[in-house]
JSON list of C-alpha atoms in Angstrom, two decimals:
[
{"chain": "A", "resi": 70, "resn": "UNK", "atom": "CA", "xyz": [80.54, 108.24, 121.95]},
{"chain": "A", "resi": 71, "resn": "UNK", "atom": "CA", "xyz": [80.82, 105.80, 119.16]},
{"chain": "A", "resi": 72, "resn": "UNK", "atom": "CA", "xyz": [83.71, 105.73, 116.36]},
{"chain": "A", "resi": 73, "resn": "UNK", "atom": "CA", "xyz": [82.87, 103.62, 113.23]},
{"chain": "A", "resi": 74, "resn": "UNK", "atom": "CA", "xyz": [86.00, 102.04, 111.13]},
{"chain": "A", "resi": 75, "resn": "UNK", "atom": "CA", "xyz": [85.20, 100.82, 107.32]},
{"chain": "A", "resi": 76, "resn": "UNK", "atom": "CA", "xyz": [88.07, 98.28, 106.46]},
{"chain": "A", "resi": 77, "resn": "UNK", "atom": "CA", "xyz": [87.98, 98.10, 102.93]},
{"chain": "A", "resi": 78, "resn": "UNK", "atom": "CA", "xyz": [89.78, 95.41, 100.74]},
{"chain": "A", "resi": 79, "resn": "UNK", "atom": "CA", "xyz": [90.69, 96.79, 97.12]},
{"chain": "A", "resi": 80, "resn": "UNK", "atom": "CA", "xyz": [88.50, 95.70, 94.24]},
{"chain": "A", "resi": 81, "resn": "UNK", "atom": "CA", "xyz": [89.79, 93.05, 92.21]},
{"chain": "A", "resi": 82, "resn": "UNK", "atom": "CA", "xyz": [92.85, 93.61, 90.10]},
{"chain": "A", "resi": 83, "resn": "UNK", "atom": "CA", "xyz": [94.30, 93.05, 86.57]},
{"chain": "A", "resi": 84, "resn": "UNK", "atom": "CA", "xyz": [96.75, 90.36, 86.73]},
{"chain": "A", "resi": 85, "resn": "UNK", "atom": "CA", "xyz": [96.79, 90.78, 82.88]},
{"chain": "A", "resi": 86, "resn": "UNK", "atom": "CA", "xyz": [98.05, 94.22, 82.98]},
{"chain": "A", "resi": 87, "resn": "UNK", "atom": "CA", "xyz": [101.51, 93.27, 81.47]},
{"chain": "A", "resi": 88, "resn": "UNK", "atom": "CA", "xyz": [105.13, 93.72, 83.28]},
{"chain": "A", "resi": 89, "resn": "UNK", "atom": "CA", "xyz": [104.00, 96.51, 85.73]},
{"chain": "A", "resi": 90, "resn": "UNK", "atom": "CA", "xyz": [104.88, 96.10, 89.39]},
{"chain": "A", "resi": 91, "resn": "UNK", "atom": "CA", "xyz": [102.62, 94.70, 91.74]},
{"chain": "A", "resi": 92, "resn": "UNK", "atom": "CA", "xyz": [102.38, 98.27, 93.38]},
{"chain": "A", "resi": 93, "resn": "UNK", "atom": "CA", "xyz": [100.93, 99.59, 90.10]},
{"chain": "A", "resi": 94, "resn": "UNK", "atom": "CA", "xyz": [98.69, 96.96, 89.03]},
{"chain": "A", "resi": 95, "resn": "UNK", "atom": "CA", "xyz": [95.33, 98.58, 88.30]},
{"chain": "A", "resi": 96, "resn": "UNK", "atom": "CA", "xyz": [91.77, 97.24, 88.66]},
{"chain": "A", "resi": 97, "resn": "UNK", "atom": "CA", "xyz": [90.51, 95.21, 86.13]},
{"chain": "A", "resi": 98, "resn": "UNK", "atom": "CA", "xyz": [86.92, 95.90, 84.57]},
{"chain": "A", "resi": 99, "resn": "UNK", "atom": "CA", "xyz": [85.48, 93.85, 87.30]},
{"chain": "A", "resi": 100, "resn": "UNK", "atom": "CA", "xyz": [86.89, 95.86, 89.86]},
{"chain": "A", "resi": 101, "resn": "UNK", "atom": "CA", "xyz": [86.13, 99.34, 87.83]},
{"chain": "A", "resi": 102, "resn": "UNK", "atom": "CA", "xyz": [82.38, 98.10, 88.35]},
{"chain": "A", "resi": 103, "resn": "UNK", "atom": "CA", "xyz": [82.48, 97.13, 91.99]},
{"chain": "A", "resi": 104, "resn": "UNK", "atom": "CA", "xyz": [84.16, 100.15, 93.21]},
{"chain": "A", "resi": 105, "resn": "UNK", "atom": "CA", "xyz": [80.86, 102.66, 92.46]},
{"chain": "A", "resi": 106, "resn": "UNK", "atom": "CA", "xyz": [78.75, 99.68, 93.86]},
{"chain": "A", "resi": 107, "resn": "UNK", "atom": "CA", "xyz": [80.23, 99.60, 97.45]},
{"chain": "A", "resi": 108, "resn": "UNK", "atom": "CA", "xyz": [80.32, 103.54, 96.95]},
{"chain": "A", "resi": 109, "resn": "UNK", "atom": "CA", "xyz": [76.31, 103.65, 96.29]},
{"chain": "A", "resi": 110, "resn": "UNK", "atom": "CA", "xyz": [75.93, 100.98, 99.28]},
{"chain": "A", "resi": 111, "resn": "UNK", "atom": "CA", "xyz": [78.08, 103.32, 101.60]},
{"chain": "A", "resi": 112, "resn": "UNK", "atom": "CA", "xyz": [76.28, 106.19, 100.45]},
{"chain": "A", "resi": 113, "resn": "UNK", "atom": "CA", "xyz": [72.67, 104.31, 101.14]},
{"chain": "A", "resi": 114, "resn": "UNK", "atom": "CA", "xyz": [73.80, 103.51, 104.51]},
{"chain": "A", "resi": 115, "resn": "UNK", "atom": "CA", "xyz": [75.01, 106.97, 105.46]},
{"chain": "A", "resi": 116, "resn": "UNK", "atom": "CA", "xyz": [78.73, 105.67, 106.16]},
{"chain": "A", "resi": 117, "resn": "UNK", "atom": "CA", "xyz": [80.78, 108.83, 104.58]},
{"chain": "A", "resi": 118, "resn": "UNK", "atom": "CA", "xyz": [84.04, 108.47, 106.19]},
{"chain": "A", "resi": 119, "resn": "UNK", "atom": "CA", "xyz": [85.46, 111.67, 107.30]},
{"chain": "A", "resi": 120, "resn": "UNK", "atom": "CA", "xyz": [89.43, 110.65, 107.08]},
{"chain": "A", "resi": 121, "resn": "UNK", "atom": "CA", "xyz": [90.55, 107.57, 104.64]},
{"chain": "A", "resi": 122, "resn": "UNK", "atom": "CA", "xyz": [93.46, 106.11, 104.78]},
{"chain": "A", "resi": 123, "resn": "UNK", "atom": "CA", "xyz": [94.45, 104.49, 101.94]},
{"chain": "A", "resi": 124, "resn": "UNK", "atom": "CA", "xyz": [97.67, 102.53, 100.45]},
{"chain": "A", "resi": 125, "resn": "UNK", "atom": "CA", "xyz": [99.21, 104.22, 97.33]},
{"chain": "A", "resi": 126, "resn": "UNK", "atom": "CA", "xyz": [99.19, 101.22, 95.13]},
{"chain": "A", "resi": 127, "resn": "UNK", "atom": "CA", "xyz": [97.32, 101.94, 92.11]},
{"chain": "A", "resi": 128, "resn": "UNK", "atom": "CA", "xyz": [94.44, 99.62, 92.67]},
{"chain": "A", "resi": 129, "resn": "UNK", "atom": "CA", "xyz": [93.86, 101.04, 96.53]},
{"chain": "A", "resi": 130, "resn": "UNK", "atom": "CA", "xyz": [93.88, 104.26, 94.91]},
{"chain": "A", "resi": 131, "resn": "UNK", "atom": "CA", "xyz": [91.22, 103.27, 91.78]},
{"chain": "A", "resi": 132, "resn": "UNK", "atom": "CA", "xyz": [89.25, 101.48, 94.36]},
{"chain": "A", "resi": 133, "resn": "UNK", "atom": "CA", "xyz": [88.74, 104.54, 96.16]},
{"chain": "A", "resi": 134, "resn": "UNK", "atom": "CA", "xyz": [88.38, 106.82, 93.24]},
{"chain": "A", "resi": 135, "resn": "UNK", "atom": "CA", "xyz": [85.59, 104.51, 92.25]},
{"chain": "A", "resi": 136, "resn": "UNK", "atom": "CA", "xyz": [83.90, 104.59, 95.71]},
{"chain": "A", "resi": 137, "resn": "UNK", "atom": "CA", "xyz": [83.94, 108.21, 96.14]},
{"chain": "A", "resi": 138, "resn": "UNK", "atom": "CA", "xyz": [82.52, 108.82, 92.58]},
{"chain": "A", "resi": 139, "resn": "UNK", "atom": "CA", "xyz": [78.97, 108.43, 94.23]},
{"chain": "A", "resi": 140, "resn": "UNK", "atom": "CA", "xyz": [79.46, 109.74, 97.58]},
{"chain": "A", "resi": 141, "resn": "UNK", "atom": "CA", "xyz": [78.08, 113.07, 98.35]},
{"chain": "A", "resi": 142, "resn": "UNK", "atom": "CA", "xyz": [80.42, 116.01, 98.69]},
{"chain": "A", "resi": 143, "resn": "UNK", "atom": "CA", "xyz": [82.19, 117.09, 100.42]},
{"chain": "A", "resi": 144, "resn": "UNK", "atom": "CA", "xyz": [84.78, 114.24, 100.05]},
{"chain": "A", "resi": 145, "resn": "UNK", "atom": "CA", "xyz": [86.54, 112.98, 103.13]},
{"chain": "A", "resi": 146, "resn": "UNK", "atom": "CA", "xyz": [90.18, 113.69, 103.67]},
{"chain": "A", "resi": 147, "resn": "UNK", "atom": "CA", "xyz": [92.38, 111.02, 102.03]},
{"chain": "A", "resi": 148, "resn": "UNK", "atom": "CA", "xyz": [95.82, 110.33, 103.24]},
{"chain": "A", "resi": 149, "resn": "UNK", "atom": "CA", "xyz": [97.59, 107.82, 100.77]},
{"chain": "A", "resi": 150, "resn": "UNK", "atom": "CA", "xyz": [100.53, 105.73, 102.51]},
{"chain": "A", "resi": 151, "resn": "UNK", "atom": "CA", "xyz": [103.18, 103.79, 101.24]},
{"chain": "A", "resi": 152, "resn": "UNK", "atom": "CA", "xyz": [103.16, 102.03, 104.74]},
{"chain": "A", "resi": 153, "resn": "UNK", "atom": "CA", "xyz": [99.59, 100.83, 104.12]},
{"chain": "A", "resi": 154, "resn": "UNK", "atom": "CA", "xyz": [101.26, 98.88, 100.56]},
{"chain": "A", "resi": 155, "resn": "UNK", "atom": "CA", "xyz": [100.85, 95.20, 102.03]},
{"chain": "A", "resi": 156, "resn": "UNK", "atom": "CA", "xyz": [100.89, 96.54, 105.58]},
{"chain": "A", "resi": 157, "resn": "UNK", "atom": "CA", "xyz": [100.79, 94.12, 108.75]},
{"chain": "A", "resi": 158, "resn": "UNK", "atom": "CA", "xyz": [98.18, 94.96, 110.72]},
{"chain": "A", "resi": 159, "resn": "UNK", "atom": "CA", "xyz": [99.87, 96.11, 113.61]},
{"chain": "A", "resi": 160, "resn": "UNK", "atom": "CA", "xyz": [100.90, 98.74, 111.37]},
{"chain": "A", "resi": 161, "resn": "UNK", "atom": "CA", "xyz": [97.85, 99.80, 110.30]},
{"chain": "A", "resi": 162, "resn": "UNK", "atom": "CA", "xyz": [95.96, 99.65, 113.87]},
{"chain": "A", "resi": 163, "resn": "UNK", "atom": "CA", "xyz": [99.13, 101.64, 114.71]},
{"chain": "A", "resi": 164, "resn": "UNK", "atom": "CA", "xyz": [97.66, 104.75, 112.37]},
{"chain": "A", "resi": 165, "resn": "UNK", "atom": "CA", "xyz": [94.47, 104.63, 113.10]},
{"chain": "A", "resi": 166, "resn": "UNK", "atom": "CA", "xyz": [94.87, 104.86, 116.67]},
{"chain": "A", "resi": 167, "resn": "UNK", "atom": "CA", "xyz": [97.00, 108.61, 115.77]},
{"chain": "A", "resi": 168, "resn": "UNK", "atom": "CA", "xyz": [93.49, 109.38, 114.25]},
{"chain": "A", "resi": 169, "resn": "UNK", "atom": "CA", "xyz": [92.09, 112.91, 115.58]},
{"chain": "A", "resi": 170, "resn": "UNK", "atom": "CA", "xyz": [88.76, 114.60, 114.98]},
{"chain": "A", "resi": 171, "resn": "UNK", "atom": "CA", "xyz": [87.41, 112.26, 112.86]},
{"chain": "A", "resi": 172, "resn": "UNK", "atom": "CA", "xyz": [84.33, 110.04, 114.16]},
{"chain": "A", "resi": 173, "resn": "UNK", "atom": "CA", "xyz": [84.33, 107.82, 110.76]},
{"chain": "A", "resi": 174, "resn": "UNK", "atom": "CA", "xyz": [87.57, 106.32, 109.47]},
{"chain": "A", "resi": 175, "resn": "UNK", "atom": "CA", "xyz": [87.75, 104.16, 106.34]},
{"chain": "A", "resi": 176, "resn": "UNK", "atom": "CA", "xyz": [91.13, 102.12, 105.74]},
{"chain": "A", "resi": 177, "resn": "UNK", "atom": "CA", "xyz": [91.39, 100.66, 102.10]},
{"chain": "A", "resi": 178, "resn": "UNK", "atom": "CA", "xyz": [94.17, 97.95, 101.64]},
{"chain": "A", "resi": 179, "resn": "UNK", "atom": "CA", "xyz": [95.54, 94.48, 100.74]},
{"chain": "A", "resi": 180, "resn": "UNK", "atom": "CA", "xyz": [95.04, 91.50, 101.99]},
{"chain": "A", "resi": 181, "resn": "UNK", "atom": "CA", "xyz": [96.14, 89.38, 104.20]},
{"chain": "A", "resi": 182, "resn": "UNK", "atom": "CA", "xyz": [96.28, 92.78, 106.03]},
{"chain": "A", "resi": 183, "resn": "UNK", "atom": "CA", "xyz": [92.99, 93.92, 106.04]},
{"chain": "A", "resi": 184, "resn": "UNK", "atom": "CA", "xyz": [91.76, 90.95, 107.16]},
{"chain": "A", "resi": 185, "resn": "UNK", "atom": "CA", "xyz": [93.71, 90.00, 109.35]},
{"chain": "A", "resi": 186, "resn": "UNK", "atom": "CA", "xyz": [93.06, 93.39, 111.18]},
{"chain": "A", "resi": 187, "resn": "UNK", "atom": "CA", "xyz": [89.21, 92.69, 110.92]},
{"chain": "A", "resi": 188, "resn": "UNK", "atom": "CA", "xyz": [89.87, 89.41, 112.93]},
{"chain": "A", "resi": 189, "resn": "UNK", "atom": "CA", "xyz": [91.83, 91.26, 115.52]},
{"chain": "A", "resi": 190, "resn": "UNK", "atom": "CA", "xyz": [89.68, 94.05, 116.01]},
{"chain": "A", "resi": 191, "resn": "UNK", "atom": "CA", "xyz": [86.08, 92.52, 115.90]},
{"chain": "A", "resi": 192, "resn": "UNK", "atom": "CA", "xyz": [84.53, 91.47, 118.98]},
{"chain": "A", "resi": 193, "resn": "UNK", "atom": "CA", "xyz": [82.72, 88.82, 117.57]},
{"chain": "A", "resi": 194, "resn": "UNK", "atom": "CA", "xyz": [82.55, 88.07, 113.69]},
{"chain": "A", "resi": 195, "resn": "UNK", "atom": "CA", "xyz": [79.82, 88.03, 111.12]},
{"chain": "A", "resi": 196, "resn": "UNK", "atom": "CA", "xyz": [78.29, 84.99, 110.41]},
{"chain": "A", "resi": 197, "resn": "UNK", "atom": "CA", "xyz": [78.91, 85.19, 106.94]},
{"chain": "A", "resi": 198, "resn": "UNK", "atom": "CA", "xyz": [81.67, 82.59, 105.59]},
{"chain": "A", "resi": 199, "resn": "UNK", "atom": "CA", "xyz": [83.34, 85.42, 102.87]},
{"chain": "A", "resi": 200, "resn": "UNK", "atom": "CA", "xyz": [84.53, 87.04, 105.96]},
{"chain": "A", "resi": 201, "resn": "UNK", "atom": "CA", "xyz": [86.79, 84.15, 106.47]},
{"chain": "A", "resi": 202, "resn": "UNK", "atom": "CA", "xyz": [88.33, 84.69, 102.68]},
{"chain": "A", "resi": 203, "resn": "UNK", "atom": "CA", "xyz": [87.43, 88.30, 102.91]},
{"chain": "A", "resi": 204, "resn": "UNK", "atom": "CA", "xyz": [87.40, 88.42, 98.82]},
{"chain": "A", "resi": 205, "resn": "UNK", "atom": "CA", "xyz": [88.46, 91.64, 96.75]},
{"chain": "A", "resi": 206, "resn": "UNK", "atom": "CA", "xyz": [85.95, 94.85, 97.54]},
{"chain": "A", "resi": 207, "resn": "UNK", "atom": "CA", "xyz": [84.55, 93.38, 101.12]},
{"chain": "A", "resi": 208, "resn": "UNK", "atom": "CA", "xyz": [83.93, 96.12, 103.47]},
{"chain": "A", "resi": 209, "resn": "UNK", "atom": "CA", "xyz": [83.23, 95.39, 107.31]},
{"chain": "A", "resi": 210, "resn": "UNK", "atom": "CA", "xyz": [81.67, 98.20, 109.12]},
{"chain": "A", "resi": 211, "resn": "UNK", "atom": "CA", "xyz": [83.01, 98.01, 113.21]},
{"chain": "A", "resi": 212, "resn": "UNK", "atom": "CA", "xyz": [81.88, 100.16, 115.73]},
{"chain": "A", "resi": 213, "resn": "UNK", "atom": "CA", "xyz": [83.57, 101.13, 118.55]},
{"chain": "A", "resi": 214, "resn": "UNK", "atom": "CA", "xyz": [82.40, 102.65, 122.07]},
{"chain": "A", "resi": 215, "resn": "UNK", "atom": "CA", "xyz": [84.92, 104.86, 122.59]},
{"chain": "A", "resi": 216, "resn": "UNK", "atom": "CA", "xyz": [86.04, 108.33, 123.20]},
{"chain": "A", "resi": 217, "resn": "UNK", "atom": "CA", "xyz": [89.04, 108.37, 120.91]},
{"chain": "A", "resi": 218, "resn": "UNK", "atom": "CA", "xyz": [90.98, 106.28, 118.17]},
{"chain": "A", "resi": 219, "resn": "UNK", "atom": "CA", "xyz": [93.66, 105.83, 120.61]},
{"chain": "A", "resi": 220, "resn": "UNK", "atom": "CA", "xyz": [91.31, 103.74, 122.82]},
{"chain": "A", "resi": 221, "resn": "UNK", "atom": "CA", "xyz": [89.59, 101.18, 120.63]},
{"chain": "A", "resi": 222, "resn": "UNK", "atom": "CA", "xyz": [90.27, 97.72, 121.20]},
{"chain": "A", "resi": 223, "resn": "UNK", "atom": "CA", "xyz": [87.57, 95.55, 119.88]},
{"chain": "A", "resi": 224, "resn": "UNK", "atom": "CA", "xyz": [84.38, 96.72, 118.24]},
{"chain": "A", "resi": 225, "resn": "UNK", "atom": "CA", "xyz": [80.91, 95.39, 116.93]},
{"chain": "A", "resi": 226, "resn": "UNK", "atom": "CA", "xyz": [80.38, 94.01, 113.73]},
{"chain": "A", "resi": 227, "resn": "UNK", "atom": "CA", "xyz": [77.53, 96.66, 112.11]},
{"chain": "A", "resi": 228, "resn": "UNK", "atom": "CA", "xyz": [77.87, 94.95, 108.49]},
{"chain": "A", "resi": 229, "resn": "UNK", "atom": "CA", "xyz": [80.11, 93.00, 106.16]},
{"chain": "A", "resi": 230, "resn": "UNK", "atom": "CA", "xyz": [79.39, 93.34, 102.37]},
{"chain": "A", "resi": 231, "resn": "UNK", "atom": "CA", "xyz": [80.59, 91.81, 99.24]},
{"chain": "A", "resi": 232, "resn": "UNK", "atom": "CA", "xyz": [80.48, 93.17, 95.50]},
{"chain": "A", "resi": 233, "resn": "UNK", "atom": "CA", "xyz": [78.67, 90.10, 94.84]},
{"chain": "A", "resi": 234, "resn": "UNK", "atom": "CA", "xyz": [76.07, 90.60, 97.57]},
{"chain": "A", "resi": 235, "resn": "UNK", "atom": "CA", "xyz": [75.17, 94.11, 96.23]},
{"chain": "A", "resi": 236, "resn": "UNK", "atom": "CA", "xyz": [72.54, 95.09, 93.91]},
{"chain": "A", "resi": 237, "resn": "UNK", "atom": "CA", "xyz": [73.55, 96.64, 90.27]},
{"chain": "A", "resi": 238, "resn": "UNK", "atom": "CA", "xyz": [74.20, 100.41, 90.45]},
{"chain": "A", "resi": 239, "resn": "UNK", "atom": "CA", "xyz": [71.71, 102.00, 88.32]}
]
């Protein structure tokens, strides 16, 4: 059996949003444009997750909302978690390893946790230089040869994309 993990860093946030807290910082216009482009790419690849584990920060929720705006129905189950806000990779990995009944899981969270987790769980990193910087909106698709999420160790990178490398949405 193969399990698929999508590690998604939130899209570009708005640092000029005034006196909001970091947790409440929204996406900027570029981030709002990029999220549906990511969703369109996921749809084109047949990568609709069964479950989404998402930080409860404004920018991660808005990223996921933008992605789902172009995904087919039914939409996946969404679990918002304060524990994923600026989470360490080990926190996210423990949550992923507790998942049951889902073949494809997406995690939408922040840097440095998401890029660090990607490095921790891939057998071999992709050759794209942006994998090292993991820019906003980056997505890594990782396949694991495992029967259960509790058994995952290192997987194979199927794809790594960033919004700048995606075609404009029509």
